[in-house]
Structures are given as structure tokens and as C-alpha cells.
XYZ file of C-alpha atoms in Angstrom:
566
model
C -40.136 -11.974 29.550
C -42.851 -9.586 29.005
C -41.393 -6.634 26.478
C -43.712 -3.776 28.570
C -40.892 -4.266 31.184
C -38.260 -5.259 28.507
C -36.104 -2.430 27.591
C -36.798 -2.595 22.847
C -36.832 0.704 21.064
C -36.534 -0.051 17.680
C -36.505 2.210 14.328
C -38.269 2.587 10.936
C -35.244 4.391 9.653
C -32.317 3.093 8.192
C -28.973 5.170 9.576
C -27.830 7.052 6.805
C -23.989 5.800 8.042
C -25.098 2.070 8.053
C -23.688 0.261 4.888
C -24.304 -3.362 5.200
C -27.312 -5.015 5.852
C -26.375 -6.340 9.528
C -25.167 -2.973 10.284
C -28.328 -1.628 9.282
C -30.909 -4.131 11.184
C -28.779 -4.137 14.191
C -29.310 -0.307 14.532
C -33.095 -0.452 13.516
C -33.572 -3.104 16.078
C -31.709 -1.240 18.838
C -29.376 -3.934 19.479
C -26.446 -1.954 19.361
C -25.354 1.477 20.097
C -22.666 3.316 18.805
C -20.468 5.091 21.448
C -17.448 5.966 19.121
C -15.833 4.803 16.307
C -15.915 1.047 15.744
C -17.089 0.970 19.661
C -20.662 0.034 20.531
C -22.968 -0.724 23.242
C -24.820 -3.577 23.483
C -28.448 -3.195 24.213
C -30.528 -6.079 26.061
C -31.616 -7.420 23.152
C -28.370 -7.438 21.540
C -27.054 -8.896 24.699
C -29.464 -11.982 24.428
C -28.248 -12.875 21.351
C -25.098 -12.281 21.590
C -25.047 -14.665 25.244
C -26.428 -17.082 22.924
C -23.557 -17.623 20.133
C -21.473 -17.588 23.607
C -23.486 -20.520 25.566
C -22.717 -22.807 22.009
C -19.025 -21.559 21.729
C -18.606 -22.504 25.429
C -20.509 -26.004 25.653
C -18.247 -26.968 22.762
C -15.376 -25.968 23.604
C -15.769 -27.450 27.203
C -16.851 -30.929 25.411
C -13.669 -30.480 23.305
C -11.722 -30.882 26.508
C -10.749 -27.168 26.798
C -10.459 -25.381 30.191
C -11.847 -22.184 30.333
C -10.053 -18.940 32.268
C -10.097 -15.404 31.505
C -6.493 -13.433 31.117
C -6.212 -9.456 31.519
C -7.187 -7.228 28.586
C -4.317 -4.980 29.411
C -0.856 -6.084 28.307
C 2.361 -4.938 29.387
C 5.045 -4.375 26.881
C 7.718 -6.348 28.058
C 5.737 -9.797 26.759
C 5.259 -8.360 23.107
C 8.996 -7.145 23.311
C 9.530 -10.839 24.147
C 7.684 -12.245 20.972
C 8.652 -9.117 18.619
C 5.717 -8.122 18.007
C 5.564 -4.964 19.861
C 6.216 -3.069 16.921
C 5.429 -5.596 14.346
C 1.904 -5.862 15.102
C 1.850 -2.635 13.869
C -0.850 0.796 14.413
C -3.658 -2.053 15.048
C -2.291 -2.423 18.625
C -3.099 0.055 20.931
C -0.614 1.505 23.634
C -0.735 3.488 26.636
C 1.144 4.487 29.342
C 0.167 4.194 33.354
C 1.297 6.899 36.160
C 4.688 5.262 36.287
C 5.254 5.725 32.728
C 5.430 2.304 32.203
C 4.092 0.961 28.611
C 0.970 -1.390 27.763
C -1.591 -2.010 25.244
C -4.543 -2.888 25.261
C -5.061 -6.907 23.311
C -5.584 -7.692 20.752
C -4.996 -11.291 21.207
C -3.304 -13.324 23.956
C -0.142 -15.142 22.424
C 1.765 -13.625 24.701
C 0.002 -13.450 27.821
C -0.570 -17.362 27.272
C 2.644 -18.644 26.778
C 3.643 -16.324 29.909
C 1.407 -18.684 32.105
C 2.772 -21.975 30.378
C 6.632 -20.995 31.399
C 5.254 -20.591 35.002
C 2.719 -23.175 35.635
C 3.339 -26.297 33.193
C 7.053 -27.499 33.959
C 6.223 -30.908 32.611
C 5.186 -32.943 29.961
C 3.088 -34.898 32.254
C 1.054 -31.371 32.063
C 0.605 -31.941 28.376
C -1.124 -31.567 25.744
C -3.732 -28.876 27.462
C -5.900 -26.419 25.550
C -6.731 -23.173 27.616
C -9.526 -20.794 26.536
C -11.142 -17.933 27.232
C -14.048 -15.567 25.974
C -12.876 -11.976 26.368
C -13.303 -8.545 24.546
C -9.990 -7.380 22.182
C -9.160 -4.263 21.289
C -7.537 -3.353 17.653
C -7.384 0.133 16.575
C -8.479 -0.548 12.866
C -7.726 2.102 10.656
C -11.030 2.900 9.184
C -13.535 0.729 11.440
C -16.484 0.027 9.332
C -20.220 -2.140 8.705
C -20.668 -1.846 12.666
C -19.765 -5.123 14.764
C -18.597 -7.051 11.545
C -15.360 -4.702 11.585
C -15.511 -3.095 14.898
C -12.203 -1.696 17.507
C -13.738 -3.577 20.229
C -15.297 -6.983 19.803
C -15.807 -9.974 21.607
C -14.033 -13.137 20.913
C -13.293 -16.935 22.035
C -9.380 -17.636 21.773
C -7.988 -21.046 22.661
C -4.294 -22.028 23.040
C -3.349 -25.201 23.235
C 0.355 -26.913 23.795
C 1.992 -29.927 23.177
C 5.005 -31.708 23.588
C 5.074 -33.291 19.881
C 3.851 -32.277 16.341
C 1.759 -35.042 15.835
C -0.248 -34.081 19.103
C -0.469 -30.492 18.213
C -1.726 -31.967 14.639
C -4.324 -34.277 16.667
C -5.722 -31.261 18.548
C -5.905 -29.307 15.658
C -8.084 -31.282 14.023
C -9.961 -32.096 17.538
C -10.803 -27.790 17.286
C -11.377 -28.303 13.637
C -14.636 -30.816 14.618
C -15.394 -28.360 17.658
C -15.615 -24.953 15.130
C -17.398 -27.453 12.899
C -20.248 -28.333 15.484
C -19.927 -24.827 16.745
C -21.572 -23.961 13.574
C -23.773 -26.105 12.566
C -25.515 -25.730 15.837
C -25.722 -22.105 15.396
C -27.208 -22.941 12.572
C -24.805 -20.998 9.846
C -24.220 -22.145 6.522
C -20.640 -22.246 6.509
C -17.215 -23.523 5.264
C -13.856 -23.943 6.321
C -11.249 -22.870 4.109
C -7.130 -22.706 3.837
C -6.034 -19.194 4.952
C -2.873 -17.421 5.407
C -1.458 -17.102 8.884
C -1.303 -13.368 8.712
C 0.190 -11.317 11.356
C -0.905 -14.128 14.291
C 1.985 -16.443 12.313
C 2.237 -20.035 12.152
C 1.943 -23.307 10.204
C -1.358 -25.114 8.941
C -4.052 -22.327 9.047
C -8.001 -22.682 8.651
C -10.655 -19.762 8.548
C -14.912 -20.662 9.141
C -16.714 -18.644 6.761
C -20.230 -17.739 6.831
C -21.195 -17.694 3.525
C -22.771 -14.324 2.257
C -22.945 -12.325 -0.887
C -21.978 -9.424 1.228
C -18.993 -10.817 2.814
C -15.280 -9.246 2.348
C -13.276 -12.740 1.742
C -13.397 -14.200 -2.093
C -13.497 -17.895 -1.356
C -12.265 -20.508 -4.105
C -13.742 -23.971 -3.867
C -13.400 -26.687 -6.097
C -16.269 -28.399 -7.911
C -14.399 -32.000 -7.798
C -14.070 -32.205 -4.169
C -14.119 -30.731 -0.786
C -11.239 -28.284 -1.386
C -11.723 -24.955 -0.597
C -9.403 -22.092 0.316
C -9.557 -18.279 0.472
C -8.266 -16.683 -2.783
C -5.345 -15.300 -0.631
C -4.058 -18.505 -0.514
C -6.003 -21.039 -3.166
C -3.970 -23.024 -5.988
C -5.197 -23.852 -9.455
C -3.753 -26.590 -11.503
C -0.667 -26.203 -12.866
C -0.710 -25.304 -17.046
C 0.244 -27.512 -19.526
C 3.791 -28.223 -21.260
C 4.380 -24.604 -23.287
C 3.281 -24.539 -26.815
C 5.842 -24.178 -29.542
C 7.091 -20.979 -30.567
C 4.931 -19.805 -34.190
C 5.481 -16.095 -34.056
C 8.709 -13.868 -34.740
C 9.793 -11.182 -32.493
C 8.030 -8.009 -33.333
C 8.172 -4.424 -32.270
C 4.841 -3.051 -32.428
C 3.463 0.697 -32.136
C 1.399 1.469 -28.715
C 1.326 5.387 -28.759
C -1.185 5.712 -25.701
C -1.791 1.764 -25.097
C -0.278 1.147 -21.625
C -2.415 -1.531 -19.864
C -2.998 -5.150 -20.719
C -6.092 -4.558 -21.499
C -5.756 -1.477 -24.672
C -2.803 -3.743 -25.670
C -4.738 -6.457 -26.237
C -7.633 -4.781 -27.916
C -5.451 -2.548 -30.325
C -3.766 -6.130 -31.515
C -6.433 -7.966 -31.312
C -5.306 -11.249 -29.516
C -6.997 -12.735 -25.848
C -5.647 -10.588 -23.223
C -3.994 -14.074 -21.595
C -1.561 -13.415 -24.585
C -0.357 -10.325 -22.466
C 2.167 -10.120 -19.549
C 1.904 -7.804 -17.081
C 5.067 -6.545 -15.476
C 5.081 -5.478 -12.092
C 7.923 -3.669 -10.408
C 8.744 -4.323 -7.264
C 11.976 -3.465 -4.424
C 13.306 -6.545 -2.548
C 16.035 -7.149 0.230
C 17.636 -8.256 -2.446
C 17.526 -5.041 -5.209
C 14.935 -4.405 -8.069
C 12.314 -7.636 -9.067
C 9.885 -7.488 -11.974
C 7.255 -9.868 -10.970
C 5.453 -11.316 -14.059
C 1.826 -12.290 -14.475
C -0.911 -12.895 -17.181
C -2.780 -9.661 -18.004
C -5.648 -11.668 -17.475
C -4.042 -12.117 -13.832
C -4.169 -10.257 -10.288
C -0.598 -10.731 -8.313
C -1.560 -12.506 -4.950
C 0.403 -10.083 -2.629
C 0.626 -12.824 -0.321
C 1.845 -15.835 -2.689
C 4.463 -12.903 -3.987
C 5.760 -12.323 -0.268
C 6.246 -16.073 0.068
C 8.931 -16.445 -2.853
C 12.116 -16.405 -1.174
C 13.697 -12.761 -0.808
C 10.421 -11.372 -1.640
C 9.074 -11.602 2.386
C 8.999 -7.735 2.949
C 9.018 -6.105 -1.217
C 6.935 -2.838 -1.697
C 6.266 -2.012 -5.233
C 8.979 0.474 -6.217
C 8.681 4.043 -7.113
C 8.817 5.523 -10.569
C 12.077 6.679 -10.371
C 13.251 3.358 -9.258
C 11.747 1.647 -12.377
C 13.417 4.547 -14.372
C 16.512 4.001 -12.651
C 16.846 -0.189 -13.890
C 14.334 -0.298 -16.418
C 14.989 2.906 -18.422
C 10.995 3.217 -19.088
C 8.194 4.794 -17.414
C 5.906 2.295 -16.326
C 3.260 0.772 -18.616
C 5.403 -0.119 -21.159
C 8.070 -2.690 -19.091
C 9.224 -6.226 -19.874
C 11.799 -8.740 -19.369
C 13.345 -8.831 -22.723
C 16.818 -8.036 -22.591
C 16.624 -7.718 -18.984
C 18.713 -10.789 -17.358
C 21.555 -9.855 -15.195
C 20.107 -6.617 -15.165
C 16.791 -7.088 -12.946
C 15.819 -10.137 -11.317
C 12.950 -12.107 -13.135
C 10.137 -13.893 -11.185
C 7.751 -14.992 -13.276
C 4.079 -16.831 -12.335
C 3.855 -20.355 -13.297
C 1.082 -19.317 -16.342
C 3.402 -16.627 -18.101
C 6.328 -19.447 -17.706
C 4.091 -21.603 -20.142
C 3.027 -18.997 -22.537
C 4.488 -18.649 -25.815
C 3.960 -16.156 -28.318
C 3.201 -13.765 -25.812
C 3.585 -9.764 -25.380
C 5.388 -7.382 -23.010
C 6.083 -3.830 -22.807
C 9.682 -3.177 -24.760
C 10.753 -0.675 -21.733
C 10.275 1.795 -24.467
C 8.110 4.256 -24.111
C 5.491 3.673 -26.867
C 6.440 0.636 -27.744
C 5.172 -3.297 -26.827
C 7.107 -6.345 -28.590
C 4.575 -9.254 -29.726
C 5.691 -12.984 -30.687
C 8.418 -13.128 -27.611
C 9.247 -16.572 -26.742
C 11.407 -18.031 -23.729
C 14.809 -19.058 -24.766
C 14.938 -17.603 -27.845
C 13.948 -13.770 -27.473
C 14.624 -14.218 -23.228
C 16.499 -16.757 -21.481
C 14.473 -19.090 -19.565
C 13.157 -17.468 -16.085
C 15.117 -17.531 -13.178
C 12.190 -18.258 -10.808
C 9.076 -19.888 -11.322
C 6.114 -19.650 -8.914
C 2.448 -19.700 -7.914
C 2.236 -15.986 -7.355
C -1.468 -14.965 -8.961
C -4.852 -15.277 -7.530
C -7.187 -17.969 -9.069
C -10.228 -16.833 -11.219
C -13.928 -18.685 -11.760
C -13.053 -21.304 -14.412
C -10.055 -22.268 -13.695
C -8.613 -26.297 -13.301
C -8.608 -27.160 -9.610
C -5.801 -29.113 -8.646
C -8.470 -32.505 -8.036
C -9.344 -32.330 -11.868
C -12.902 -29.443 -10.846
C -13.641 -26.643 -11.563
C -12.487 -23.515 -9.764
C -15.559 -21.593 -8.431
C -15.342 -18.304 -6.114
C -17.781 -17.335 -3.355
C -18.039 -14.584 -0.556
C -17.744 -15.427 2.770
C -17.037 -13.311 6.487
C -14.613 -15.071 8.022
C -15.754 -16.022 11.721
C -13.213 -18.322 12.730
C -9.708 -19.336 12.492
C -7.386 -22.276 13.937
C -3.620 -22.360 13.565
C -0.769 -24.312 14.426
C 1.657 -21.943 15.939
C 3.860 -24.080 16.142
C 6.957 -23.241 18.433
C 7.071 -19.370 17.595
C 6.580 -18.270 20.437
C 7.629 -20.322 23.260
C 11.114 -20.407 21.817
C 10.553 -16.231 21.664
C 9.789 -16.496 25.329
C 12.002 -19.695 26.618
C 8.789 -21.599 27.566
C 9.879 -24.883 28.350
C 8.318 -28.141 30.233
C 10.693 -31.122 30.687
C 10.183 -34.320 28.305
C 10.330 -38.314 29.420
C 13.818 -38.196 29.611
C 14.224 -35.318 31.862
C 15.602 -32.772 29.046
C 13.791 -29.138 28.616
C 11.788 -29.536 25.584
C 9.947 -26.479 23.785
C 6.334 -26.634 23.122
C 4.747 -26.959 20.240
C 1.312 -24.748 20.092
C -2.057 -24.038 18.954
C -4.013 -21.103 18.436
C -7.974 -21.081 17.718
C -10.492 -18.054 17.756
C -14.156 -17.591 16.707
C -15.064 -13.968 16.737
C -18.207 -14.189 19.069
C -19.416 -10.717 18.286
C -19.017 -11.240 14.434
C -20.833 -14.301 14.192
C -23.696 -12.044 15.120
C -23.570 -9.368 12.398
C -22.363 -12.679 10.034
C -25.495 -14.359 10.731
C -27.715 -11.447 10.036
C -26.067 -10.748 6.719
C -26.843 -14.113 5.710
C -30.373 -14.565 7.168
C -32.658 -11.459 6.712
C -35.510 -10.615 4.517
C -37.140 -6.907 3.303
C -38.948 -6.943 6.929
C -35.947 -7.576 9.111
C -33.745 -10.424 10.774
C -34.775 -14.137 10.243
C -32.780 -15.425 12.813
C -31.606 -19.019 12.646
C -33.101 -20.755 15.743
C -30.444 -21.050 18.496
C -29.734 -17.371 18.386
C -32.569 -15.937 18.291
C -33.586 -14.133 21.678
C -36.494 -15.820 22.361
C -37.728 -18.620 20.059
C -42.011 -17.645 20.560
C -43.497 -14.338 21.022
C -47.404 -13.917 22.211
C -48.799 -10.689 20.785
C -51.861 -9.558 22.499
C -54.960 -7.554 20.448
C -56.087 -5.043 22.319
C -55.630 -6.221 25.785
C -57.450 -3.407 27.032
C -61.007 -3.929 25.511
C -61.259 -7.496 26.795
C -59.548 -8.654 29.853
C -60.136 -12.420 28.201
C -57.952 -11.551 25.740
C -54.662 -10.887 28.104
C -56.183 -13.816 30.308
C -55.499 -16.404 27.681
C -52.053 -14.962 26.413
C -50.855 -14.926 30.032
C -51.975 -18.687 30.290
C -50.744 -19.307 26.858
C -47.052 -17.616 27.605
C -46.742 -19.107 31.123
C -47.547 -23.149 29.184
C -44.756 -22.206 26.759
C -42.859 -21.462 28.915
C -42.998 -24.476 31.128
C -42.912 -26.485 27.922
C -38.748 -25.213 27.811
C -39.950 -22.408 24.783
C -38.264 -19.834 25.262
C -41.352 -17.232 24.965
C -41.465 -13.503 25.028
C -45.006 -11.746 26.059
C -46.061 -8.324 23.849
C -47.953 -7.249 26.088
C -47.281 -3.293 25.112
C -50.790 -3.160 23.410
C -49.546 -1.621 20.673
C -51.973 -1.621 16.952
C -51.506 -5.225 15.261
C -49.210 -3.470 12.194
C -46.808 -1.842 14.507
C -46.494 -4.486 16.860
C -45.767 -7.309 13.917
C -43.850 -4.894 12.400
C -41.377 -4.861 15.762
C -41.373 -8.988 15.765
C -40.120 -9.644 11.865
C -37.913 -6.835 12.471
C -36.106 -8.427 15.820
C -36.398 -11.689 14.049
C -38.348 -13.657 16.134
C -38.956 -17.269 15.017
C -42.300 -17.620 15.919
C -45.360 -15.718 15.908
C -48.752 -16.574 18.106
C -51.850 -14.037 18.434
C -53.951 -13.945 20.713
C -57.283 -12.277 19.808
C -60.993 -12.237 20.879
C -61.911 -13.507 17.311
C -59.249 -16.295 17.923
C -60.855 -17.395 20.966
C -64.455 -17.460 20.258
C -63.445 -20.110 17.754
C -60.653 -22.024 19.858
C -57.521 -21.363 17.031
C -54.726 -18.891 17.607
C -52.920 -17.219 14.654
C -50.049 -18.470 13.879
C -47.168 -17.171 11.622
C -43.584 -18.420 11.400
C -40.651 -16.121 10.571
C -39.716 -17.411 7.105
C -43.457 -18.348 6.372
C -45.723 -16.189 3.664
C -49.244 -16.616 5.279
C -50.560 -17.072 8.557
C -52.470 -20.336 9.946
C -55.040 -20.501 12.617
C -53.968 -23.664 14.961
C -56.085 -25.037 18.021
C -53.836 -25.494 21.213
C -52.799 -28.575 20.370
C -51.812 -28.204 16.827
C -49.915 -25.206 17.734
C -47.804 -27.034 20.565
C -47.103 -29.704 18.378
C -45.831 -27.496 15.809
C -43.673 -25.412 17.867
C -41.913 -28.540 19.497
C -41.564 -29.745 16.190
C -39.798 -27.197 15.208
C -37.388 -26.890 18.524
């Protein structure tokens, strides 16, 4: 490829509406182009790279045994009526209507669609296990789309779907994808790690993200220092606290005029905040919950939702907690509260003793409370805060938290949704038999934007080898003055090429800064200049990506060093 007939126009601005780094190079390199909100164009160069993560996705899946088709972006209601989620999914799922009034939207994954084809071309269980996938663009209408491709409306994906007819198959090709994602990114060349994760709105049983690990990236990860456990904070476990210290403190009142968070508590008494409990109010199916945690503790929203009757709680309003408490909030507790409210209380504050809580008087906090003397003993115990650095890991480590973009995810669906849509295949003995299934994406178009924010320097993208659009580029000094010059680079470029290096030719005879200045920026691996000085004495310049200096190399030392580096 020769970039005077290449399509590049790249940018020394930053967009003032870019945010994150990838957001920011992607726009400066002209690799994107925004067309509306959370919507972009993909510009050739952005296309290269982008074909590249999909070559890698598609090899390994296809090694993996998957077989690759391609189902219809557009959806009609009647399947997401069939699973429930036509209105679950919720405003991320967008609808229209064709001519005939008839409904659709436009997917945002392909559940539905999948198990649709199962009921009508696998009837039986010699058909099984088989893992369909495709690589197709989705659609969800996120509410404030933001940092370019990494949360974009439209995006490009690879989603798999496998079935089975027992558990332990479903479990076997779960961990079959788990190897594939694994290789998937370690040939892209991502420092990465897979995680526990929360099924979310997709459902399920055992769930998995892939994160790329950046300082920039949305997802708190918690991993453990004594072994390979790691999980996203959504869903990680510490150790479980020790047996509950004996009571030493009486019951006090104490005075808290304007003291109404953990926090100014525990400074006006002067005691470690993870003496305070903080009481959070919440409305259940089944009435009024205070949900109880450390002050030094975050509720995990999604730990609370999993404690039975809790599945769909909001917090409740103030004149809800006025209503059973008899307090404003900021000064509520448990104490005296049994039979009254219901009590679910996190597994730390259940081992506390000699702790404090509001006294659901205004003003007022009481200090020295103790279970089953000043309260009765909870009603229900659970894991319902998020871990914290420092905390015991379940393996005997030590709890550590990192950032990370998620970029992949495998589930086991389980049977959700071929009993939803009476997908069937008949078993051995001739008896229907539902399906057990599997669900595994990589967002292909994220991995980009993931990959930038975790390779890129002050100059621009340092793309890790296999997705970088072309692995060499020959810049040419002033081609014009000395026909010799372009002579050699045009030899050079056309033995790269032939060598399998995937070479690009600057042949724009632009000045030496600008032209560099274009190559770090677009991230090119490698850098070879071709120059009248070089050839007089028989070296060209060469400069690799990550390096600090330039070296001059004769042919042969610079062909040995780029297929050493391949």
C-alpha cells in the first residue's frame, strides 16, 4: 500500500468532545468518524485494524469448532415477546415499526433469533452439542453514549451460541470458549484477565468477562494476591470475618446535632469509621427493608438484589422512611426495630460489636449497641457489600482492585430460553428434551478502542503487533530531489513485502517531522528511512515504535530484525 493513494487525514488537534485517550487518538488519526451520537464511520484505516481483531476472533473461533453464519440485525417482536424480554430489556432496545405497522427492533443481541433456528433445524440430539457464531453489528440505544467506540449505539461484535443436550456438555464447551477468548487475546496481544461477572440483563448461570487491563477502564476488578482468583467488584467475595468480639460497651445515646453520615459520626466520637453502620432504606415485594452495612462499606446493588425478596427493591422515598422509621434519614437504625421493618444485615456488621447506628431520632446516634442484648440477633445475614483493597481473599491473599474494559463475556444460559420458546430436540430415548445453552461475545469494535487505551504513548498509538495496519512503513526523504532515493524505497517496500511484512510505502513526500509525526501517531510498529545520506553509506534508519533512538541497519541487519520481531 502506498499512503499517496491511501485515503489518511490525520489531526494535530485533540477534539474538544473526546474524553478518553482512545477516543482521542482514534479521531486524531482519522480512524473514525462521528455521524451521530454513539454512531461512527469507520475510515480505511480504522477498517484495517478493525478487520484485523476480526481475522483472530474468526480463526479461533473456527479452530474452537464453531460454525460461522450471520442472522438479521432486525428483529421482530414476536421472538422477544417469546423470551420476555421485549419490555424487560428495557430503553436500550430500539423499536420501530414497518408499513404494516408491524413491530421490530433493531439487536442488540441474538438470544432470540438463535434459539428460533434451533426449534426449526436441530430436532435431535444426534445434532448436538453445536456452537453457532456470527460477527455482526448491534444496535443499543445507550442513554448517554460516551468515550467514542468504547461505549458506542452501534458496534461490532462476535456472539456465539452454543447448545447441548446435558449440563456437563454445556460446562465442557464453556470452558472449550473459555481457552478460545483466552488465545483470542493473547494473540492480539492484550494484557488481559478473565474475571467472575454478573449475568446482567443477558441472564444465566456461570458468567466470565475478558478484561483489558487499563487505568482508564470503567470495571473495578478484585483479584486476589494468593491465587488466580479474580472477579469484578460487582460480584467479588472477601473472606468471611471472624467470630464477633464480646460486648465491652453499654448502650449509649449520644448527641449528633448536624452529624448525619458515617463519616462526621465517626470523627465527632472519635472511633474507626468500621465502628459505624450505615442504614440503608430500601422498598421490597415484600414491604420496607433496612439493609445494613459498615460505614466503611459501599452496598453492592447487585449482591443486595440477590437476597431473596430483594430481586427488584428501589431505595424508598423519604416519606416512606418517615412512614416506618419515624426519622428523616441520616439518623436510622435497627434498634428497636424487629417486627417493625425487616433487617438484612451484611455479613461484617453481623460480627461487629460495640458498634453505632442512627437512633431514628433526629439528632441523635446510640454508641455501644450490641446484637442480642440492645437488638435481637439479625434476621438475615448476607454478602451484600463490595470488597475494598486490603481485604482477606477467600484463598488466605490479599484483596487487590484494578481497572479493566471489559471486552468479552461467556455465559451459561442455561435453559432460559429454549424453555421460553419450546425449543426442543429429542434425547436417546426418543423423549423431547430441552436444551441446555451457551452464550459467548467479544465486542470486536471495543477491543479496538481497549487496546489503544492500554498501549499509547505522548506521540500516539503503539499498537500491539497483530493489529496494527501494517506492521513496516518506508518513509521516503525527499523523493523529488533524487530519483535514487524513491528507487531504493520502491525496491526496499516491494522485498518486504514478498518477505510476508506487511509494509506500507510514504511516498507523500511530505518534510521528515510531519511525516514521522503521522507514523507514531497511527501507531505503526516499525519505522525504515530511506535517505540519500542512508544510501551513500549502505544503512537505512531504523526506529521501532516503543524504541527511544533510532539505529542505522545495513539490509541485512534490518531484515533480520524485522523477522525477528514478526
Amino acid at each position: 500500500m502506498r499512503l499517496s493513494q491511501f485515503h489518511l487525514h490525520t489531526s494535530k488537534e485533540t477534539p474538544a468532545d473526546a474524553e478518553i485517550v482512545s477516543h482521542q487518538l482514534m479521531l486524531r488519526a482519522g480512524m473514525v468518524r462521528k455521524l451521530a451520537a454513539g454512531i461512527y464511520t469507520w475510515s480505511p484505516l480504522g477498517l484495517r485494524v478493525l478487520r484485523k481483531v476480526e481475522a483472530i476472533v474468526r480463526e479461533e473461533m473456527n479452530a474452537a469448532g464453531a460454525i460461522e453464519l450471520l442472522m438479521p440485525s432486525v428483529q421482530p417482536k414476536e421472538l422477544w415477546e417469546e423470551s420476555g424480554r421485549w419490555q424487560k430489556f428495557g430503553g436500550q432496545l430500539l423499536k420501530l415499526r414497518d408499513r404494516k405497522d408491524a413491530w421490530y427492533c433493531v439487536g442488540p443481541t441474538h438470544e432470540e433469533v438463535i434459539t428460533d433456528l434451533a426449534r426449526n433445524e436441530l430436532a435431535s440430539y444426534k445434532q448436538l452439542p453445536v456452537n453457532f457464531y456470527q460477527i455482526q453489528t448491534k444496535f443499543r440505544d445507550e442513554i448517554r453514549p460516551r468515550f467514542g467506540v468504547m461505549r458506542a449505539r452501534e458496534f461490532l461484535m462476535k456472539d456465539a451460541y452454543s447448545f447441548h443436550l446435558t449440563d456437563a456438555d454445556l460446562d465442557r464447551e464453556y470452558r472449550n470458549m473459555h481457552a478460545a477468548y483466552t488465545r483470542i487475546f493473547a494473540r492480539l496481544g492484550l494484557k488481559f484477565r478473565a474475571v467472575q461477572a454478573d449475568s446482567g440483563a443477558i441472564g444465566g448461570d456461570a458468567s466470565q468477562e475478558f478484561h483489558v487491563l487499563a487505568d482508564s477502564g470503567e470495571d473495578a476488578i478484585a483479584f486476589s494476591t494468593g491465587s488466580d482468583y479474580a472477579a469484578n467488584v460487582e460480584t467479588a467475595v472477601a473472606a468471611a470475618p471472624g467470630p464477633r468480639a464480646v460486648a465491652a460497651e453499654e448502650l449509649r445515646k449520644v448527641e449528633t446535632p448536624t452529624q448525619r453520615t458515617c463519616e462526621d459520626v465517626a470523627a465527632l466520637l472519635g472511633i474507626p469509621l468500621a465502628r459505624t453502620v450505615k442504614s440503608i432504606a430500601v422498598m421490597a415485594d415484600d414491604g420496607f427493608v433496612l439493609a445494613l452495612v459498615r460505614g466503611d462499606h459501599g452496598v453492592n446493588e447487585i449482591k443486595l438484589a440477590k437476597v431473596p425478596g430483594l430481586a427488584d427493591y428501589r431505595m424508598a422515598t423519604e416519606a416512606e422512611i418517615l412512614a416506618h422509621m419515624g426519622s428523616e434519614p441520616g439518623f436510622l437504625g435497627p434498634v428497636g426495630m424487629r417486627g417493625v421493618v425487616r433487617v438484612v444485615a451484611d455479613r461484617e456488621v453481623a460480627a461487629l460489636a460495640d458498634f453505632v447506628v442512627g437512633a431514628n431520632e433526629a439528632g441523635y446516634h446510640l454508641a455501644g449497641v450490641n446484637w442480642g442484648r440492645d437488638l435481637p440477633e439479625v434476621e438475615t445475614v448476607a454478602d451484600i457489600r463490595n470488597v475494598v483493597a486490603g481485604d482477606r481473599a477467600e484463598d488466605g491473599g490479599e484483596i487487590r482492585i484494578a481497572r479493566g474494559i471489559e471486552v468479552g463475556h461467556v455465559f451459561q444460559l442455561g435453559r432460559r430460553y429454549a424453555e421460553a420458546m419450546d425449543c426442543t430436540v429429542l434425547d436417546e430415548t426418543g423423549k423431547a428434551a430441552v436444551p441446555a445453552m451457551g452464550c459467548y461475545g467479544i465486542g470486536v469494535s471495543r477491543v479496538v478502542a481497549a487496546a489503544i487505551e492500554q498501549n499509547h504513548d505522548d506521540a500516539g498509538i503503539l499498537w500491539p503487533e497483530p493489529m496494527a495496519p501494517w506492521q513496516v512503513a518506508v518513509c521516503v526523504i525527499n523523493p523529488k530531489q533524487n530519483p535514487s532515493v524513491i528507487e531504493a524505497a520502491e525496491a526496499l517496500y516491494r522485498e518486504l513485502q514478498a518477505a510476508g511484512i506487511e509494509t506500507v510505502l510514504d511516498d507523500r513526500g511530505l518534510r521528515p517531522g510531519p511525516m514521522f509525526a503521522d507514523i507514531e501517531l497511527i501507531g505503526i510498529p516499525h519505522r525504515v528511512v530511506v535517505s540519500e545520506r542512508g544510501l551513500a553509506a549502505g544503512t537505512f534508519e531504523y526506529r521501532a515504535r516503543s524504541a527511544d533512538a533510532s539505529e542505522n541497519l545495513d539490509r541485512s541487519a534490518l531484515f533480520a530484525r524485522l523477522h525477528g520481531n514478526r
